[in-house]
Coordinates of C-alpha atoms and ligand atoms in Angstrom, one line a residue:
M1 CA 72.2 81.7 115.1
K2 CA 74.2 83.0 118.0
E3 CA 77.4 81.0 117.7
K4 CA 80.5 82.8 116.5
A5 CA 81.2 82.1 112.8
T6 CA 84.6 81.0 111.5
S7 CA 85.8 83.2 108.7
I8 CA 85.9 81.7 105.2
S9 CA 89.6 82.6 104.9
D10 CA 90.3 80.6 108.1
L11 CA 88.3 77.6 106.8
I12 CA 90.2 77.6 103.5
A13 CA 93.6 78.0 105.3
K14 CA 93.0 75.5 108.1
K15 CA 90.6 73.0 106.5
P16 CA 89.0 71.6 109.7
I17 CA 87.6 68.7 107.7
N18 CA 84.6 66.7 109.2
Q19 CA 84.2 69.3 112.0
T20 CA 81.0 71.2 112.6
V21 CA 81.4 74.9 111.8
V22 CA 79.3 78.0 111.4
V23 CA 79.7 80.6 108.7
K24 CA 77.9 83.9 108.3
G25 CA 77.9 86.1 105.2
W26 CA 76.1 87.2 102.1
V27 CA 74.8 85.0 99.3
R28 CA 76.4 85.7 96.0
T29 CA 74.6 83.1 94.0
F30 CA 72.2 80.2 94.6
R31 CA 72.1 77.4 92.0
N32 CA 69.7 74.5 91.6
N33 CA 68.1 75.2 95.0
Q34 CA 71.2 73.6 96.5
F35 CA 74.5 75.4 96.0
I36 CA 75.1 78.7 97.7
A37 CA 78.2 80.7 96.9
L38 CA 78.8 82.6 100.2
S39 CA 81.0 85.6 100.7
D40 CA 81.9 87.0 104.1
G41 CA 84.6 89.6 103.2
S42 CA 87.5 87.7 104.7
T43 CA 88.8 86.7 101.3
I44 CA 87.9 87.1 97.6
Q45 CA 86.9 83.4 97.6
T46 CA 83.4 82.3 98.2
L47 CA 82.6 79.1 100.2
Q48 CA 80.2 76.7 98.6
V49 CA 77.4 75.9 101.1
V50 CA 75.4 72.8 100.0
V51 CA 71.9 73.0 101.2
D52 CA 70.0 69.9 102.3
F53 CA 67.0 71.0 100.4
E54 CA 64.8 68.1 101.3
N55 CA 65.1 69.0 105.0
T56 CA 65.0 72.8 104.6
A57 CA 61.7 74.6 104.8
P58 CA 60.5 76.0 101.5
E59 CA 60.1 79.5 103.1
V60 CA 63.7 79.4 104.0
L61 CA 64.8 78.2 100.5
K62 CA 62.8 81.0 99.0
K63 CA 64.8 83.6 101.0
I64 CA 68.2 82.4 99.9
T65 CA 68.7 84.9 97.1
T66 CA 71.6 87.0 95.9
G67 CA 72.4 89.6 98.6
A68 CA 70.7 88.0 101.5
A69 CA 72.6 87.7 104.8
I70 CA 72.6 84.1 106.1
G71 CA 74.2 81.8 108.5
A72 CA 74.9 78.2 107.9
R73 CA 75.8 75.4 110.4
G74 CA 77.2 72.1 109.1
T75 CA 80.1 69.9 108.4
L76 CA 83.2 71.0 106.4
I77 CA 84.1 68.5 103.8
E78 CA 86.6 68.2 101.0
S79 CA 85.1 69.7 97.9
Q80 CA 84.0 67.6 95.0
G81 CA 83.7 70.5 92.6
R82 CA 86.6 72.2 90.8
G83 CA 88.0 75.5 91.9
Q84 CA 87.5 75.1 95.6
S85 CA 89.2 72.9 98.3
V86 CA 86.4 72.7 100.9
E87 CA 82.7 73.1 101.1
L88 CA 80.1 73.2 103.8
K89 CA 77.4 70.5 104.0
A90 CA 74.8 72.5 105.8
A91 CA 72.5 71.0 108.3
E92 CA 70.8 74.4 109.1
I93 CA 70.4 77.6 107.3
F94 CA 69.4 80.8 109.1
I95 CA 68.2 83.9 107.3
F96 CA 69.4 87.1 109.0
G97 CA 68.2 89.5 106.3
E98 CA 66.4 89.0 103.0
A99 CA 67.3 90.9 99.8
D100 CA 64.2 91.1 97.6
P101 CA 65.4 89.9 94.1
E102 CA 63.0 92.3 92.4
K103 CA 64.7 95.3 94.0
Y104 CA 68.3 94.3 94.9
P105 CA 70.4 96.2 92.3
L106 CA 73.4 93.9 92.4
Q107 CA 72.5 90.9 90.4
P108 CA 75.2 88.3 89.7
K109 CA 76.3 89.7 86.3
K110 CA 78.9 92.2 85.2
H111 CA 78.2 95.7 86.2
S112 CA 80.1 98.7 84.8
L113 CA 82.3 100.7 87.3
E114 CA 80.2 103.8 86.4
F115 CA 77.0 102.1 87.5
L116 CA 78.6 100.8 90.6
R117 CA 79.7 104.3 91.5
E118 CA 76.1 105.2 91.6
I119 CA 75.5 102.5 94.2
A120 CA 78.7 103.0 96.1
H121 CA 76.9 101.9 99.3
L122 CA 76.5 98.4 97.8
R123 CA 79.6 98.1 95.6
F124 CA 81.7 96.7 98.4
R125 CA 79.8 93.5 97.7
T126 CA 81.4 92.9 94.3
N127 CA 84.6 91.0 93.9
T128 CA 86.4 94.0 92.4
F129 CA 85.6 96.4 95.3
G130 CA 86.1 93.7 97.9
A131 CA 89.6 93.2 96.5
V132 CA 90.3 97.0 96.2
F133 CA 89.3 97.7 99.8
R134 CA 91.3 94.7 101.2
V135 CA 94.4 95.9 99.4
R136 CA 93.7 99.5 100.5
H137 CA 93.7 98.3 104.1
Q138 CA 96.9 96.4 103.6
L139 CA 98.7 99.4 102.1
A140 CA 97.6 101.7 105.0
F141 CA 98.8 99.2 107.5
A142 CA 102.1 98.7 105.7
I143 CA 102.7 102.5 105.6
H144 CA 102.3 102.7 109.4
R145 CA 104.5 99.7 109.9
F146 CA 107.2 101.1 107.6
F147 CA 107.5 104.4 109.5
H148 CA 107.0 102.8 113.0
E149 CA 109.8 100.3 112.4
R150 CA 112.1 103.2 111.4
G151 CA 111.5 105.3 114.5
F152 CA 109.0 107.8 113.1
Y153 CA 106.2 109.2 115.2
Y154 CA 102.7 109.3 113.8
M155 CA 101.5 112.9 114.2
H156 CA 97.9 114.1 113.9
T157 CA 97.8 117.5 112.3
P158 CA 94.7 119.7 112.3
I159 CA 92.0 119.3 109.8
I160 CA 90.6 122.8 110.4
T161 CA 93.3 125.4 109.7
A162 CA 93.7 129.0 109.0
S163 CA 96.7 128.6 106.7
D164 CA 97.0 127.6 103.1
A165 CA 100.0 125.3 103.2
E166 CA 100.4 125.0 99.5
G167 CA 99.6 128.6 98.8
A168 CA 97.4 127.5 95.9
G169 CA 94.1 128.9 97.3
E170 CA 92.1 125.8 96.7
M171 CA 90.4 125.5 100.0
F172 CA 87.0 124.7 101.4
R173 CA 85.8 127.3 103.9
V174 CA 84.8 126.2 107.4
T175 CA 82.2 128.6 109.0
T176 CA 79.3 128.7 111.3
L177 CA 78.2 132.1 110.0
D178 CA 74.6 132.4 108.7
L179 CA 75.4 132.6 105.0
H180 CA 72.1 134.4 104.3
H181 CA 72.7 137.1 106.9
P182 CA 76.5 137.3 107.6
P183 CA 77.7 139.9 110.1
K184 CA 79.3 142.8 108.3
T185 CA 82.3 145.0 109.1
E186 CA 82.1 148.8 109.0
T187 CA 83.5 148.7 105.5
G188 CA 80.8 146.2 104.3
G189 CA 82.9 143.0 104.2
I190 CA 82.0 139.9 106.1
D191 CA 83.0 140.1 109.7
F192 CA 84.9 136.9 110.4
K193 CA 85.7 138.1 113.9
K194 CA 82.1 136.9 114.6
D195 CA 82.8 133.5 113.1
F196 CA 83.4 130.4 115.3
F197 CA 87.2 130.7 115.4
E198 CA 87.1 134.5 115.2
R199 CA 88.9 134.3 111.9
E200 CA 88.7 132.7 108.5
T201 CA 89.2 129.0 108.5
N202 CA 89.2 126.2 106.0
L203 CA 89.8 122.5 105.6
T204 CA 93.5 121.7 105.4
V205 CA 95.2 121.0 102.0
S206 CA 98.2 119.4 103.7
G207 CA 99.6 118.7 107.2
Q208 CA 103.1 119.6 106.1
L209 CA 103.7 122.9 107.9
E210 CA 102.6 121.4 111.2
A211 CA 104.6 118.2 110.6
E212 CA 107.7 120.4 110.1
L213 CA 107.1 121.8 113.6
G214 CA 107.0 118.3 115.0
A215 CA 110.1 117.2 113.2
M216 CA 112.0 120.1 114.7
A217 CA 111.8 118.3 118.1
L218 CA 110.8 114.7 117.5
G219 CA 113.2 114.2 114.6
K220 CA 111.2 112.0 112.4
V221 CA 107.4 112.3 112.1
Y222 CA 104.7 111.4 109.6
T223 CA 101.1 112.3 109.1
F224 CA 98.4 110.1 107.5
G225 CA 95.2 112.0 107.3
P226 CA 92.5 113.4 105.1
T227 CA 93.2 116.5 103.0
F228 CA 90.9 118.6 101.0
R229 CA 91.3 120.5 97.8
A230 CA 88.6 122.6 96.0
E231 CA 90.4 122.4 92.7
N232 CA 87.9 121.9 90.0
S233 CA 89.7 119.0 88.3
N234 CA 87.3 116.4 87.1
T235 CA 90.0 113.9 86.3
S236 CA 90.6 110.2 87.1
R237 CA 93.5 111.3 89.3
H238 CA 91.9 114.0 91.5
L239 CA 89.6 113.9 94.5
A240 CA 88.3 116.8 96.5
E241 CA 88.9 114.7 99.7
F242 CA 91.9 112.4 99.7
W243 CA 94.3 110.9 102.2
M244 CA 97.9 111.9 102.3
I245 CA 101.0 110.5 104.0
E246 CA 103.5 113.2 104.8
P247 CA 106.8 112.2 106.5
E248 CA 109.1 115.0 107.6
V249 CA 112.7 114.4 108.8
A250 CA 115.1 116.7 110.5
F251 CA 118.6 116.8 109.1
N252 CA 117.6 115.1 105.9
D253 CA 118.5 116.6 102.5
L254 CA 116.9 115.9 99.1
D255 CA 118.9 112.8 98.5
D256 CA 117.9 111.3 101.8
N257 CA 114.3 112.3 101.0
M258 CA 114.4 110.5 97.7
D259 CA 115.9 107.4 99.3
L260 CA 113.2 107.4 101.9
A261 CA 110.3 107.8 99.4
E262 CA 111.7 105.1 97.2
A263 CA 112.2 102.7 100.1
M264 CA 108.7 103.3 101.4
L265 CA 107.1 102.8 98.0
Q266 CA 109.0 99.5 97.5
F267 CA 108.2 98.3 101.0
V268 CA 104.5 98.9 100.9
I269 CA 104.1 97.5 97.4
K270 CA 106.1 94.4 98.3
D271 CA 103.9 94.0 101.4
A272 CA 100.8 94.1 99.3
L273 CA 102.3 91.5 96.9
D274 CA 103.2 89.3 99.9
N275 CA 99.8 89.6 101.7
C276 CA 97.2 90.2 99.0
A277 CA 98.2 87.7 96.4
E278 CA 94.7 86.4 95.7
D279 CA 93.2 89.9 95.4
L280 CA 96.0 91.1 93.3
D281 CA 95.7 88.1 91.0
F282 CA 92.1 88.9 90.6
L283 CA 92.7 92.5 89.9
S284 CA 95.5 91.7 87.5
D285 CA 93.1 89.5 85.5
R286 CA 90.4 92.2 85.6
L287 CA 92.8 94.7 84.1
A288 CA 94.0 92.2 81.5
Q289 CA 90.3 91.7 80.5
E290 CA 89.8 95.5 80.4
D291 CA 92.9 95.9 78.3
K292 CA 91.6 93.6 75.6
S293 CA 88.9 96.1 74.7
K294 CA 91.5 98.8 74.2
P295 CA 93.4 99.6 70.9
Q296 CA 96.7 97.7 70.6
D297 CA 98.9 100.8 71.3
Q298 CA 97.1 101.6 74.6
R299 CA 97.5 98.2 76.1
S300 CA 100.0 97.8 78.9
E301 CA 103.1 95.8 78.2
M302 CA 103.1 94.3 81.6
S303 CA 100.4 92.7 83.7
L304 CA 99.5 94.4 87.0
I305 CA 101.5 91.8 89.0
E306 CA 104.5 92.2 86.7
R307 CA 104.3 95.9 87.1
L308 CA 104.3 95.7 90.9
H309 CA 107.3 93.3 90.9
F310 CA 109.0 95.7 88.5
I311 CA 108.7 98.6 90.9
V312 CA 109.9 96.5 93.8
N313 CA 113.0 95.2 91.9
N314 CA 114.2 98.3 90.1
T315 CA 115.6 101.6 91.2
F316 CA 113.9 104.8 90.2
E317 CA 115.4 107.0 87.5
R318 CA 116.6 110.3 89.1
L319 CA 117.0 113.4 86.9
T320 CA 116.6 117.1 87.1
Y321 CA 113.7 119.1 85.7
T322 CA 116.2 120.7 83.3
E323 CA 117.3 117.3 82.0
A324 CA 113.7 116.2 81.7
I325 CA 112.8 119.3 79.7
D326 CA 115.7 118.4 77.3
V327 CA 114.3 114.9 76.8
L328 CA 110.8 116.3 76.2
M329 CA 111.9 119.0 73.8
Q330 CA 113.7 116.3 71.8
S331 CA 110.8 113.9 71.9
T332 CA 108.7 112.9 68.9
P333 CA 105.3 113.9 70.3
N334 CA 106.7 117.4 71.2
K335 CA 108.3 117.9 67.8
K336 CA 105.1 116.6 66.0
K337 CA 103.0 118.7 68.3
K338 CA 101.1 115.7 69.6
F339 CA 101.1 116.9 73.2
S340 CA 98.1 119.1 74.1
Y341 CA 100.7 121.4 75.7
V342 CA 103.8 121.6 73.6
I343 CA 106.9 122.4 75.6
E344 CA 108.4 125.5 74.1
E345 CA 110.9 126.5 76.8
W346 CA 112.6 125.8 80.1
G347 CA 110.2 126.9 82.9
A348 CA 107.1 125.3 81.5
D349 CA 105.0 123.4 84.1
L350 CA 104.8 119.7 83.3
Q351 CA 101.4 118.3 82.5
S352 CA 100.5 114.7 83.2
E353 CA 101.0 113.9 79.4
H354 CA 104.6 114.9 79.8
E355 CA 105.1 113.0 83.0
R356 CA 103.6 109.9 81.5
Y357 CA 105.8 110.2 78.4
L358 CA 108.9 110.3 80.6
V359 CA 107.8 107.3 82.6
E360 CA 106.0 105.1 80.2
K361 CA 107.7 105.8 76.9
H362 CA 111.2 107.2 77.6
F363 CA 112.6 105.7 80.8
K364 CA 110.0 102.9 81.2
K365 CA 110.4 103.0 85.0
P366 CA 109.4 105.3 87.9
V367 CA 111.1 108.6 87.6
I368 CA 112.1 111.2 90.3
L369 CA 112.3 114.7 88.9
T370 CA 114.2 117.2 91.0
D371 CA 115.2 120.9 91.0
Y372 CA 112.1 122.5 89.4
P373 CA 112.0 126.2 88.6
K374 CA 111.0 128.1 91.7
E375 CA 108.2 129.9 89.9
I376 CA 106.1 126.7 89.6
K377 CA 106.7 125.3 93.1
A378 CA 105.6 126.2 96.7
F379 CA 107.3 128.9 98.9
Y380 CA 108.8 126.5 101.4
M381 CA 111.1 124.7 99.0
R382 CA 114.9 125.3 99.4
V383 CA 116.3 127.6 96.8
N384 CA 119.4 126.3 94.9
E385 CA 122.6 128.1 94.4
D386 CA 121.5 129.1 90.8
D387 CA 118.6 131.1 92.5
K388 CA 116.4 129.7 89.7
T389 CA 115.5 126.3 90.9
V390 CA 114.4 124.7 94.2
R391 CA 115.1 121.4 95.8
A392 CA 111.8 119.9 94.8
M393 CA 111.2 116.3 93.9
D394 CA 108.2 114.7 92.2
I395 CA 107.9 110.9 91.8
L396 CA 106.2 109.9 88.6
F397 CA 104.6 106.4 88.2
P398 CA 103.4 104.6 85.1
G399 CA 99.7 105.0 84.5
I400 CA 99.5 107.6 87.3
G401 CA 101.9 110.4 86.8
E402 CA 102.7 112.3 90.0
I403 CA 102.3 110.0 93.0
V404 CA 104.6 111.9 95.4
G405 CA 105.5 115.6 95.7
G406 CA 108.1 116.7 98.2
S407 CA 111.2 118.8 98.8
Q408 CA 114.1 119.8 101.0
R409 CA 112.7 122.8 103.0
E410 CA 114.1 126.3 103.0
E411 CA 115.7 126.4 106.5
R412 CA 117.3 129.9 106.1
L413 CA 115.1 132.5 107.6
A414 CA 116.0 135.4 105.4
V415 CA 115.7 133.4 102.2
L416 CA 112.3 132.0 103.3
Q417 CA 111.0 135.5 104.1
A418 CA 112.2 136.8 100.8
R419 CA 110.3 133.9 99.0
M420 CA 107.2 134.6 101.0
R421 CA 107.2 138.3 100.0
E422 CA 107.8 137.3 96.4
M423 CA 104.7 135.0 96.5
H424 CA 102.6 137.4 98.6
I425 CA 102.3 135.0 101.5
P426 CA 101.6 137.1 104.7
E427 CA 104.4 136.6 107.2
A428 CA 102.4 137.6 110.2
E429 CA 100.0 134.7 109.8
L430 CA 102.8 132.2 109.5
Y431 CA 104.9 133.6 112.4
W432 CA 104.8 130.2 114.0
Y433 CA 106.3 128.5 110.9
L434 CA 109.0 131.1 110.7
D435 CA 109.8 130.6 114.4
T436 CA 111.3 127.2 113.6
R437 CA 113.8 129.1 111.3
R438 CA 114.4 131.6 114.1
F439 CA 115.1 129.0 116.8
G440 CA 117.3 126.0 116.2
T441 CA 116.7 125.8 112.4
C442 CA 118.3 122.9 110.5
P443 CA 118.1 121.3 107.1
H444 CA 115.1 119.1 106.8
A445 CA 113.0 117.4 104.1
G446 CA 109.7 115.6 103.6
F447 CA 107.2 114.6 101.0
G448 CA 103.5 113.9 100.5
L449 CA 102.3 110.6 99.0
G450 CA 98.7 110.7 97.7
F451 CA 97.3 107.5 99.2
E452 CA 94.5 107.0 96.6
R453 CA 97.1 107.3 93.8
L454 CA 99.1 104.6 95.5
V455 CA 96.0 102.4 95.8
Q456 CA 95.2 103.1 92.2
F457 CA 98.6 102.0 91.1
V458 CA 98.6 98.8 93.2
T459 CA 95.1 97.8 92.2
G460 CA 95.3 98.9 88.6
M461 CA 92.0 100.8 88.9
G462 CA 91.8 103.4 86.2
N463 CA 89.7 105.9 88.1
I464 CA 90.6 107.3 91.5
R465 CA 86.9 107.4 92.4
D466 CA 87.0 103.6 92.6
V467 CA 89.7 103.3 95.2
I468 CA 88.1 105.4 98.0
A469 CA 84.8 104.2 99.6
F470 CA 82.8 107.4 99.0
P471 CA 84.6 109.7 96.6
R472 CA 84.1 113.5 96.8
Y473 CA 84.5 115.4 93.5
P474 CA 82.9 118.4 91.9
G475 CA 79.2 117.8 91.9
N476 CA 79.3 114.8 94.2
A477 CA 79.1 114.3 97.9
S478 CA 76.6 111.4 98.1
F479 CA 76.6 108.9 100.8
Ligands
LIG1 O1 102.3 117.7 95.5 P1 101.3 118.0 96.6 O2 100.4 119.2 96.5 O3 102.3 118.3 97.9 C1 101.9 118.7 99.1 O4 100.8 118.9 99.5 C2 103.1 118.8 100.0 N1 102.7 119.6 101.2 C3 103.6 117.5 100.4 C4 104.8 117.5 101.3 O5 105.9 117.9 100.9 N2 104.7 117.2 102.6 O6 100.5 116.7 97.0 C5 101.2 115.6 97.4 C6 100.5 114.4 96.7 C7 100.6 114.4 95.1 O7 101.8 114.0 94.6 C8 99.5 113.5 94.8 O8 99.9 112.1 94.9 C9 98.4 113.8 95.9 O9 99.2 114.3 97.0 N3 97.4 114.7 95.5 C10 96.1 114.3 95.2 N4 95.5 113.1 95.2 C11 94.2 113.0 94.9 N5 93.5 114.1 94.6 C12 94.0 115.3 94.6 N6 93.3 116.4 94.3 C13 95.4 115.5 94.9 N7 96.3 116.5 95.0 C14 97.5 116.0 95.3
LIG2 MG1 102.6 118.2 93.6

């Protein structure tokens, strides 16, 4: 079957009734030797293909099974059945590839997300994952559009790097040395001078430092690339390989930075609502179903769709870390020691239970926390007048916790050097970063949005491993 197929989404939208069309896709179900539900990825909807079983060879009929790739040529007609507007009266069925029903793992029944993770190479073929990956695409596209329309340049920062941007030491090493027989230095250490790059290198944890260099000439830049963290956090919010969006803007301060992040999040979520209505309706229903099996107090008050509209239509609550600590110390779960980490004093690092309390219980809307203690934040954040806090901002979302982390950057050379000494960050290695503060320094700010956390929020998927095609996490690098 060589003719070009028309996509199912086009057929449903344009309804070329009584015309001969060709469709190609995968069989979801085949009922009564007659009705095929065909999916081709262009929409969550399947097209009903009605087989002319009297004029179709029995060997062909036998091969129409769940998972098989087929083509169908026939006439598009108004549908008699409920739930669909058009169907295809097939004159010819062509089998591209069979799927042995004895062996094909994806039978048309409900599979658990855990099981589907084990067959991640096939899970795209379910309604849930089809919807997730279409929405993921839409969000990625919307992000590029948001920045492009506002005069930002998309900058590709390196994936292999010699610096630890976040200073957290959670990096994957990159080496070509023979690990069984590494070259040694005179003092017995490993001689990285003999390594590929003649120095120690790793996978990047963030493109920020390089993005700052770009912003100091191009004005407004953003990155959108993979980042890698070897933190051993086996949670539903962490991946070892995730995608991050990092805008960086010269002459922006923290308020500008918050405005930009809020506008971007609202823009991309609205874009998904406008362009992925069917998929989001499906995911909203899925979540409502899942919710039913939860205890009453853990169910969400809003449906997924309502939650997305809520974000688009409401401003985010902005408050300082210090104000947030006051709220938390006064809170019932803190007083009753219901938190796993009870907040005892100013300076405590916030855990996701605290972040979620603020967002879900106290303010009931997205929250931007600013001005964190400098001890718990990265070296590059601008130090406030009080010399205790830095111009940091974290955006906290319901069900997710931290979705964005950013700051106004320390643009004063001497202050930055002092911070680096305090935090034992070698100046010599970051001479290039410090050069921007030596030559034409200016206030600037940026942030990082965890792309998978955004996709999680928009799709309502509970586990971050279900919003990236092939998740990498401790103990898993399959596929
Ligand atoms: O808060 P983080 O560590 O900030 C940075 O990396 C800065 N350099 C960003 C900047 O200012 N340009 O990470 C930013 C975001 C987090 O808010 C979170 O959404 C996401 O990246 N993130 C992760 N997502 C999935 N898995 C992980 N292990 C993540 N770690 C961070
Ligand atoms: Mg952070």
